[in-house]
Coordinates of C-alpha atoms in Angstrom, one line a residue:
Chain A
M1 CA 131.1 119.3 203.2
E2 CA 130.7 122.6 201.8
I3 CA 128.2 122.5 198.8
Q4 CA 128.1 125.4 196.5
D5 CA 124.4 126.0 195.0
N6 CA 125.4 125.9 191.5
H7 CA 127.1 122.7 191.6
P8 CA 125.0 119.6 190.2
I9 CA 124.1 117.1 192.9
I10 CA 124.9 114.1 190.8
K11 CA 127.6 114.3 187.8
V12 CA 127.6 110.9 185.8
K13 CA 130.0 110.9 183.2
N14 CA 131.1 108.2 181.1
L15 CA 129.4 105.6 182.8
S16 CA 129.6 102.2 181.7
Y17 CA 128.6 98.8 183.4
K18 CA 128.5 95.0 182.8
Y19 CA 127.7 92.0 184.8
T20 CA 129.1 89.5 182.6
K21 CA 130.0 90.1 179.0
D22 CA 127.4 92.5 177.7
K23 CA 127.2 95.9 178.7
V24 CA 124.3 96.7 180.4
L25 CA 125.2 100.7 180.7
E26 CA 127.1 102.2 178.1
D27 CA 128.6 105.5 178.0
V28 CA 125.9 107.2 180.1
S29 CA 126.6 111.1 180.7
F30 CA 124.3 113.2 182.7
E31 CA 123.7 115.9 185.5
V32 CA 121.5 116.3 188.2
P33 CA 121.0 120.1 189.4
R34 CA 119.9 121.0 192.8
G35 CA 116.2 121.1 193.1
A36 CA 115.6 119.3 190.0
F37 CA 112.9 116.7 189.9
L38 CA 114.0 114.0 187.1
A39 CA 112.4 111.2 185.7
I40 CA 114.6 108.3 184.5
V41 CA 112.3 106.2 182.0
G42 CA 113.4 103.1 180.2
P43 CA 111.8 99.7 179.3
N44 CA 112.5 96.4 181.6
G45 CA 116.1 95.8 181.4
S46 CA 117.4 99.2 180.0
G47 CA 119.8 99.4 183.1
K48 CA 117.7 101.6 185.1
S49 CA 118.1 99.6 188.2
T50 CA 122.0 99.1 187.7
L51 CA 122.4 103.0 187.2
L52 CA 120.4 103.5 190.4
K53 CA 122.5 100.9 192.0
L54 CA 125.6 102.5 191.1
I55 CA 124.2 105.8 192.3
L56 CA 123.4 104.1 195.6
G57 CA 127.1 102.6 195.9
L58 CA 125.6 99.3 195.9
L59 CA 127.4 98.2 193.1
R60 CA 131.2 99.5 192.2
T61 CA 131.8 101.5 189.5
Q62 CA 134.0 99.8 186.3
E63 CA 134.2 102.5 183.7
G64 CA 133.4 106.1 184.1
T65 CA 132.9 108.2 187.2
I66 CA 129.8 109.3 189.4
K67 CA 130.2 112.6 191.6
L68 CA 127.8 112.8 194.3
F69 CA 127.9 116.5 195.8
D70 CA 131.1 116.9 193.7
E71 CA 133.0 114.2 195.9
N72 CA 133.9 111.2 193.7
I73 CA 131.6 108.4 194.6
R74 CA 134.3 106.1 195.8
L75 CA 135.2 108.5 198.5
F76 CA 132.0 109.6 199.0
K77 CA 130.7 109.3 203.1
E78 CA 127.7 111.5 203.3
W79 CA 125.2 108.7 202.8
Q80 CA 122.6 110.4 204.8
Q81 CA 122.2 113.3 202.5
I82 CA 120.7 110.3 200.0
G83 CA 117.2 108.8 200.6
F84 CA 116.1 105.8 199.0
V85 CA 112.7 104.7 198.4
S86 CA 112.6 101.0 196.6
Q87 CA 109.8 98.9 195.2
K88 CA 108.3 97.7 198.4
A89 CA 107.4 94.4 197.0
N90 CA 111.2 93.6 196.8
S91 CA 112.6 94.1 200.3
F92 CA 109.5 94.2 202.8
N93 CA 107.7 91.6 205.0
S94 CA 104.2 93.0 205.2
G95 CA 103.6 90.7 207.9
F96 CA 106.3 92.7 209.9
P97 CA 105.2 93.7 213.4
A98 CA 106.2 97.2 213.4
T99 CA 104.3 100.4 213.7
V100 CA 104.3 103.1 211.4
F101 CA 106.2 105.6 214.0
E102 CA 108.9 102.6 214.5
V103 CA 109.6 102.2 210.5
V104 CA 109.9 106.0 210.2
Q105 CA 112.3 106.2 213.1
S106 CA 114.3 103.2 211.8
G107 CA 115.1 106.2 209.0
L108 CA 117.1 107.9 211.7
T109 CA 119.5 104.6 212.1
K110 CA 122.8 105.7 210.5
K111 CA 122.3 109.4 211.0
L112 CA 122.2 108.9 214.8
G113 CA 124.9 106.3 214.6
L114 CA 125.8 103.4 216.4
F115 CA 125.0 102.9 220.4
K116 CA 123.0 106.3 220.2
F117 CA 119.4 106.3 221.0
P118 CA 116.6 108.6 219.5
K119 CA 115.7 111.6 221.7
K120 CA 112.6 113.9 221.9
A121 CA 113.8 116.1 219.1
D122 CA 114.1 112.8 216.8
K123 CA 110.3 111.6 217.6
Q124 CA 109.7 114.9 216.7
K125 CA 111.3 114.5 213.4
V126 CA 109.4 111.3 212.5
K127 CA 106.2 113.1 213.3
K128 CA 107.5 116.0 211.2
A129 CA 108.2 113.5 208.2
L130 CA 104.9 111.6 208.8
E131 CA 102.9 114.9 208.3
A132 CA 104.8 116.0 205.1
V133 CA 103.3 112.8 203.3
D134 CA 100.1 112.9 205.4
M135 CA 100.4 109.8 207.1
L136 CA 100.9 111.1 210.8
S137 CA 97.3 109.7 212.1
F138 CA 98.3 106.2 211.1
Q139 CA 101.7 106.6 213.3
H140 CA 100.2 103.9 215.8
R141 CA 99.1 101.1 213.0
N142 CA 101.1 98.4 212.2
I143 CA 102.5 98.7 208.6
G144 CA 100.9 95.6 207.4
E145 CA 97.5 97.1 207.8
L146 CA 98.0 99.9 205.4
S147 CA 97.4 99.5 201.7
G148 CA 100.1 99.9 199.2
G149 CA 100.2 103.4 198.8
Q150 CA 100.0 104.3 202.3
Q151 CA 103.0 102.0 203.2
Q152 CA 104.9 103.7 200.1
R153 CA 104.1 106.8 201.8
V154 CA 105.5 105.7 205.1
F155 CA 108.7 104.7 203.4
I156 CA 109.2 108.0 201.8
A157 CA 108.5 109.5 205.6
R158 CA 111.2 106.8 206.4
S159 CA 113.5 108.5 203.9
L160 CA 112.7 112.1 204.7
V161 CA 113.5 111.7 208.5
S162 CA 116.8 112.1 208.0
E163 CA 116.5 115.2 205.9
P164 CA 118.1 114.2 202.9
Q165 CA 118.8 116.6 199.9
L166 CA 118.4 113.9 197.6
L167 CA 115.2 111.4 197.4
I168 CA 115.8 108.5 195.0
L169 CA 112.6 106.4 194.1
D170 CA 112.5 103.4 192.4
E171 CA 109.1 102.8 190.7
P172 CA 107.4 103.6 193.6
T173 CA 104.1 103.3 192.2
V174 CA 104.2 99.7 191.8
G175 CA 102.1 98.7 194.6
V176 CA 99.7 102.0 194.6
D177 CA 96.1 101.7 193.7
S178 CA 95.8 103.3 190.2
K179 CA 93.1 106.0 191.4
H180 CA 95.8 106.9 194.0
V181 CA 98.7 107.1 191.9
H182 CA 98.0 111.0 190.8
Q183 CA 97.7 112.0 194.5
F184 CA 101.2 110.1 194.8
Y185 CA 102.9 112.4 192.3
E186 CA 101.3 115.3 193.5
M187 CA 102.8 114.7 197.1
L188 CA 106.1 114.0 195.6
E189 CA 105.8 117.5 193.6
M190 CA 105.0 119.0 196.9
L191 CA 108.4 117.4 198.6
N192 CA 110.2 118.7 195.6
K193 CA 108.7 122.5 195.6
Q194 CA 107.7 123.1 199.2
L195 CA 110.7 121.3 200.9
G196 CA 113.4 121.8 198.1
I197 CA 114.3 118.2 197.8
T198 CA 116.0 117.1 194.9
L199 CA 113.8 113.8 193.3
I200 CA 115.1 111.4 191.0
L201 CA 112.2 109.1 190.2
V202 CA 113.0 105.7 188.0
T203 CA 109.5 104.7 186.3
H204 CA 108.5 103.1 183.1
D205 CA 105.3 105.1 183.5
V206 CA 106.2 107.6 181.0
G207 CA 102.9 109.3 180.5
T208 CA 101.7 109.9 184.0
V209 CA 104.9 111.9 185.2
T210 CA 106.1 114.4 182.8
D211 CA 103.7 117.3 183.7
K212 CA 104.9 117.1 187.4
V213 CA 108.8 116.6 186.7
T214 CA 111.2 119.1 185.5
H215 CA 113.8 117.1 183.8
V216 CA 113.7 113.5 181.9
A217 CA 116.1 110.8 180.9
C218 CA 115.6 108.3 178.4
L219 CA 117.4 105.4 179.4
N220 CA 118.0 102.1 177.2
K221 CA 121.4 101.1 177.7
K222 CA 122.4 104.1 176.3
L223 CA 121.2 107.6 177.4
H224 CA 118.9 108.4 174.7
F225 CA 117.5 112.0 176.0
H226 CA 118.6 114.2 178.6
G227 CA 116.7 117.2 179.1
D228 CA 114.0 119.3 180.8
A229 CA 110.4 118.1 180.7
Y230 CA 108.9 120.7 178.2
E231 CA 111.6 119.8 175.7
Y232 CA 110.8 115.7 176.0
N233 CA 107.2 116.9 175.8
Q234 CA 107.9 118.2 172.2
L235 CA 109.5 114.8 170.9
N236 CA 107.0 113.1 168.6
E237 CA 106.2 109.4 168.9
E238 CA 108.6 108.4 166.2
E239 CA 111.6 110.3 168.1
L240 CA 110.6 108.2 171.2
S241 CA 110.1 104.9 169.6
S242 CA 113.8 105.3 168.4
F243 CA 114.9 105.6 172.0
Y244 CA 113.4 102.7 173.4
G245 CA 113.5 100.7 170.2
H246 CA 110.0 99.6 169.8
D247 CA 106.6 101.7 169.8
V248 CA 105.8 104.1 172.5
K249 CA 102.1 104.8 173.1
L250 CA 102.3 108.3 174.1
L251 CA 99.6 108.7 177.0
S252 CA 98.3 111.9 178.7
H253 CA 100.2 114.3 176.3
N254 CA 98.1 117.0 175.7
H255 CA 100.2 119.0 173.3
Chain B
M1 CA 107.9 73.6 246.1
I2 CA 108.4 77.1 247.7
S3 CA 110.2 74.9 250.4
G4 CA 111.8 73.1 247.9
L5 CA 113.2 76.2 246.2
L6 CA 114.5 77.7 249.6
Q7 CA 116.1 74.2 250.6
Y8 CA 117.7 72.7 247.4
E9 CA 120.5 74.7 245.7
F10 CA 119.8 72.8 242.3
L11 CA 116.5 74.0 242.4
Q12 CA 117.1 77.9 242.8
N13 CA 120.3 77.2 240.2
A14 CA 117.4 75.8 237.7
F15 CA 114.7 78.4 238.3
I16 CA 117.5 81.6 238.2
T17 CA 118.5 79.8 234.9
G18 CA 115.1 79.4 233.6
I19 CA 114.0 82.9 234.8
I20 CA 117.2 84.1 232.4
I21 CA 116.6 81.9 229.5
G22 CA 112.8 83.0 229.6
V23 CA 114.0 86.5 228.9
L24 CA 116.7 85.5 226.3
A25 CA 115.3 83.0 224.1
P26 CA 112.1 84.7 223.2
L27 CA 113.9 88.1 223.0
L28 CA 116.5 86.8 220.3
G29 CA 113.5 84.7 218.9
V30 CA 111.8 88.0 218.0
F31 CA 114.3 88.6 215.5
I32 CA 114.7 85.4 214.4
V33 CA 111.1 84.9 213.7
V34 CA 110.7 88.2 211.8
R35 CA 113.9 87.5 209.5
R36 CA 112.3 84.3 208.8
M37 CA 115.3 82.2 210.4
S38 CA 113.3 80.3 212.6
M39 CA 115.3 77.0 211.8
I40 CA 118.6 78.4 212.6
A41 CA 117.9 77.7 216.1
D42 CA 117.4 74.2 215.5
A43 CA 120.7 73.8 213.8
L44 CA 122.9 75.4 216.5
S45 CA 121.3 73.5 219.0
H46 CA 122.3 70.1 217.3
V47 CA 126.0 71.5 216.9
A48 CA 125.6 72.3 220.5
L49 CA 124.8 68.7 221.5
A50 CA 127.6 68.0 219.3
G51 CA 130.2 69.7 221.8
I52 CA 128.0 68.3 224.8
A53 CA 128.9 64.9 223.5
F54 CA 132.6 65.8 222.6
S55 CA 133.0 67.0 225.8
L56 CA 131.4 64.2 227.6
L57 CA 133.9 61.7 225.3
L58 CA 136.8 63.7 226.5
Q59 CA 136.0 63.5 230.1
K60 CA 135.8 59.5 229.6
S61 CA 139.1 59.3 227.5
F62 CA 141.0 62.0 229.7
V63 CA 140.5 62.0 233.5
S64 CA 142.2 65.0 234.0
L65 CA 139.3 66.7 231.9
V66 CA 136.7 65.6 234.5
G67 CA 136.2 68.9 235.8
L68 CA 135.6 70.4 232.0
N69 CA 132.2 71.7 232.0
P70 CA 130.3 70.8 228.9
L71 CA 128.7 74.1 228.8
Y72 CA 132.0 75.7 227.2
M73 CA 132.4 73.3 224.5
G74 CA 128.6 73.2 223.8
M75 CA 129.3 77.1 223.5
A76 CA 132.2 77.0 221.1
F77 CA 130.3 74.3 218.6
S78 CA 127.4 76.3 218.7
V79 CA 129.1 79.4 217.6
G80 CA 131.5 77.6 215.6
G81 CA 128.4 76.3 213.5
S82 CA 126.8 80.1 213.4
L83 CA 130.1 81.0 211.5
F84 CA 129.6 77.9 209.1
I85 CA 126.0 78.8 208.5
E86 CA 127.0 82.4 207.6
K87 CA 129.9 80.9 205.6
L88 CA 127.6 78.7 203.5
R89 CA 124.9 81.5 203.3
T90 CA 127.4 83.3 201.2
I91 CA 128.6 80.4 199.2
Y92 CA 124.8 79.5 198.3
K93 CA 123.5 83.2 198.0
H94 CA 120.2 82.1 196.4
Y95 CA 119.8 78.9 198.5
Q96 CA 120.1 80.5 202.0
E97 CA 118.2 78.1 203.9
L98 CA 120.3 75.2 202.5
A99 CA 123.1 76.3 205.1
I100 CA 120.3 75.1 207.9
P101 CA 119.9 71.5 207.1
I102 CA 123.7 71.4 206.0
I103 CA 124.5 72.5 209.5
L104 CA 122.1 70.4 211.4
S105 CA 122.8 67.1 209.9
G106 CA 126.5 67.5 210.2
G107 CA 125.6 68.6 213.9
I108 CA 123.6 65.1 214.5
G109 CA 126.2 63.3 212.4
L110 CA 129.1 64.3 214.9
S111 CA 127.0 63.9 218.0
V112 CA 126.1 60.3 216.8
I113 CA 129.9 59.6 216.3
F114 CA 131.1 61.2 219.6
I115 CA 128.3 59.3 221.6
S116 CA 129.0 55.8 219.7
V117 CA 132.6 56.1 220.5
A118 CA 131.9 57.0 224.1
D119 CA 130.3 54.0 224.0
G120 CA 126.7 55.4 224.0
F121 CA 123.9 57.1 226.0
N122 CA 124.1 58.1 229.8
A123 CA 121.8 59.7 232.3
D124 CA 124.0 62.9 231.7
L125 CA 123.3 63.0 228.0
Y126 CA 119.4 62.2 228.4
S127 CA 119.5 65.5 230.7
Y128 CA 121.2 67.6 227.8
L129 CA 118.6 66.4 225.1
F130 CA 115.4 67.0 227.4
G131 CA 116.3 69.2 230.1
S132 CA 116.4 68.7 234.0
V133 CA 115.7 70.6 237.2
S134 CA 118.7 69.3 238.8
A135 CA 121.4 69.6 236.2
V136 CA 122.1 73.1 236.6
S137 CA 125.2 73.6 238.7
R138 CA 126.2 77.1 240.1
S139 CA 129.1 77.2 237.4
D140 CA 126.7 77.0 234.8
L141 CA 124.7 79.5 236.5
Y142 CA 127.3 81.9 236.5
V143 CA 128.2 81.4 232.9
I144 CA 124.4 81.6 231.6
I145 CA 124.3 84.9 233.9
G146 CA 127.3 86.4 232.0
V147 CA 125.7 85.3 228.9
G148 CA 122.4 86.8 230.1
I149 CA 124.2 90.4 230.6
A150 CA 126.4 90.3 227.5
V151 CA 123.3 89.4 225.3
I152 CA 120.8 92.3 226.9
V153 CA 123.6 95.0 226.7
T154 CA 124.3 93.9 223.1
L155 CA 120.8 93.9 222.3
I156 CA 120.3 97.6 223.8
L157 CA 123.1 98.7 222.2
L158 CA 122.3 97.3 218.5
Y159 CA 118.7 97.5 219.2
K160 CA 118.0 100.3 216.2
E161 CA 120.3 98.5 213.8
L162 CA 119.1 95.3 214.5
F163 CA 115.5 96.8 213.8
L164 CA 116.5 98.1 210.6
L165 CA 118.1 95.1 209.4
S166 CA 115.1 92.8 210.2
F167 CA 112.8 95.0 208.6
D168 CA 114.4 95.9 205.6
E169 CA 117.6 94.2 204.9
E170 CA 118.3 96.0 201.7
H171 CA 117.5 99.6 202.9
A172 CA 119.8 99.1 205.8
K173 CA 122.8 98.2 203.8
A174 CA 122.0 101.1 201.3
S175 CA 122.2 103.4 204.4
G176 CA 125.5 102.1 204.8
I177 CA 124.8 100.4 208.2
P178 CA 127.6 97.6 208.8
S179 CA 125.0 94.8 208.3
K180 CA 127.2 92.0 207.8
V181 CA 129.2 92.9 211.1
I182 CA 125.7 93.0 213.1
H183 CA 124.0 90.1 211.5
F184 CA 127.4 88.0 212.5
I185 CA 127.2 89.8 216.2
F186 CA 123.6 88.7 216.3
I187 CA 124.4 84.9 215.4
V188 CA 127.0 84.5 217.7
L189 CA 124.6 85.8 220.6
V190 CA 122.0 83.4 219.5
A191 CA 124.4 80.4 219.3
L192 CA 125.5 81.8 223.0
V193 CA 121.9 81.8 224.4
I194 CA 120.9 78.0 222.7
A195 CA 124.2 76.6 224.4
A196 CA 123.0 78.5 228.0
S197 CA 119.4 77.2 227.7
M198 CA 120.3 73.6 226.7
R199 CA 120.6 72.6 230.3
V200 CA 116.8 73.4 231.3
V201 CA 115.1 73.3 228.2
G202 CA 117.0 70.5 226.5
I203 CA 118.8 70.5 222.9
L204 CA 116.0 69.3 221.2
L205 CA 113.8 72.0 222.5
V206 CA 115.7 75.2 222.8
S207 CA 114.3 76.3 219.3
S208 CA 110.8 76.0 220.4
L209 CA 111.4 78.5 223.5
M210 CA 112.5 80.8 221.0
T211 CA 110.1 80.5 218.4
L212 CA 106.7 79.6 219.9
P213 CA 106.4 82.7 222.4
V214 CA 106.7 84.8 219.4
A215 CA 104.4 82.9 217.1
A216 CA 102.0 83.5 220.0
S217 CA 102.7 87.2 220.3
L218 CA 102.7 87.8 216.3
R219 CA 98.9 87.1 216.8
F220 CA 98.2 90.4 218.6
A221 CA 101.1 92.6 218.9
Q222 CA 100.9 96.2 217.7
G223 CA 104.4 97.2 216.9
F224 CA 107.7 96.0 217.4
K225 CA 108.3 96.9 221.2
Q226 CA 104.8 95.1 222.2
M227 CA 106.1 92.1 220.5
I228 CA 109.2 91.8 222.5
G229 CA 107.2 92.5 225.7
Y230 CA 104.5 89.5 225.1
S231 CA 107.3 87.5 223.6
V232 CA 109.2 87.5 226.9
V233 CA 106.2 87.5 229.2
F234 CA 104.8 84.3 227.0
G235 CA 108.5 82.6 227.4
E236 CA 108.8 83.4 231.1
I237 CA 105.2 82.3 231.6
S238 CA 106.3 78.9 229.9
V239 CA 109.6 78.5 231.6
V240 CA 108.6 79.1 235.3
G241 CA 105.4 77.1 234.9
G242 CA 107.1 74.3 232.9
L243 CA 109.8 74.0 235.8
F244 CA 107.3 74.2 238.4
L245 CA 105.2 71.2 236.8
S246 CA 108.4 69.4 235.8
Y247 CA 109.4 69.4 239.5
E248 CA 105.9 68.5 240.9
L249 CA 105.2 65.9 238.2
D250 CA 108.8 64.4 237.9
L251 CA 109.0 65.2 234.3
A252 CA 112.0 66.7 232.1
P253 CA 111.3 70.2 232.0
G254 CA 111.7 70.5 228.3
G255 CA 108.6 68.6 228.0
T256 CA 106.6 70.9 230.2
I257 CA 107.9 74.2 229.3
V258 CA 107.2 73.6 225.7
M259 CA 103.9 72.1 225.6
L260 CA 103.0 74.9 228.3
A261 CA 104.3 77.4 225.2
V262 CA 102.1 75.1 222.6
L263 CA 99.2 75.8 224.8
I264 CA 99.6 79.7 225.3
L265 CA 100.4 79.4 221.2
V266 CA 96.8 78.1 221.0
L267 CA 95.0 79.9 223.2
A268 CA 96.7 83.4 221.3
I269 CA 95.4 82.0 218.1
I270 CA 91.8 81.1 219.4
I271 CA 91.6 84.5 221.3
D272 CA 92.6 86.4 218.2
K273 CA 90.1 84.4 215.7
W274 CA 87.7 85.3 218.3
R275 CA 88.4 88.7 218.6
N276 CA 88.3 89.0 214.9
R277 CA 85.0 87.3 214.6

């Protein structure tokens, strides 16, 4: 697949979605440029998860279109270009008897394809991914023995190992000890800047992210704001409240 | 015992079968346990019982069917049961474990009817329930060897997909693994191994051979490969030791095998506690 550099990685146009009668997403349009670090923020029930599921192809689009790497999502096949890190609590059994290395290697499953076995070079990739998130020294430990933040790093390594161009993170700091949240975001910033991976971060953690990300999108059924992080930081409290429909406390804004 | 092994074909059959299922049952059991599906083996073994009872009934009713090996019908029923479980799990999305009691009681219900119609218990059925060292025929053995090869080859080929599916189903689906197909193949394998194991361990105790060695390895395995290794070793000790005791003490092997597995589990828990003191 030929990808031109100036084309956006994701193009969402007039997207609406409903599970039953009421729309959870309404007429959402935005683009994610290559190399961006986008934060999608919004309160609970704002349609963030639905939007993610649509982008990941876990839900089928109803109204509107999504283009991934210039390809309509319904025709899109290159899913290994997209890494996904979920809220770990939902989908992971912490008593699972697997080592960190095994977990990260499982990220290669799709890329290797059916009936293929990981080779030496693949094992090297696993180590590189663990190095990128600073977890190589834990490779032989069972995943359940690690702290929430360490586990989340391992899950990021699992996504990195297939060398995606886009990494989507759904509330990745939920299980992370508050002392380490800042460090965690610094690591993400490093992945974005040094490895050039486009990042989408879904969070309700508005305050802490705005100094790390390049773009912000505020979602509450409709897309209320989409722009670069600098513009977002210029917004005042009143405007933000109008996006969310209730008062928002601005944290750690030094402007 | 050794002289018995050299002398009697039935003992050789039982031991070779035992060695094969000592690998297969815990091997599949590892995936079953970590996916929190431990009860599925119970449900399927009771469906297999219905197949056996049906086969025995057919043999009684139709003289021409006397040569039919009940193992085939047991496998057919158990695979059929696995399909029903999968169907029920999609119907009751939010109560997935409900499929298991439904299939389990359905299996027992059917078995009871077939047994009643066939006019009650006989020695043959007893050996299916609790296992037997003398019941494995050469033709049983060949079928079991076939199942063994099929299961091991499939597991090797699908190992990384099964690992991912077991560890994180959501992630597996998101990354585009054909999770439904793989899960389905896996369940069919489980059904086959249950049917293959019942001659030696007995229907009522098959599921314990899939779960107890795994429960013991969970106490100290580092990583998934070790988990598989320990489980197979514990399973093998239980089966071979259990068959030996069964022969020497003239007890049904289902009992001796399972009690050895329980003993290993208890020791594993104690050793683990003691190490972490």
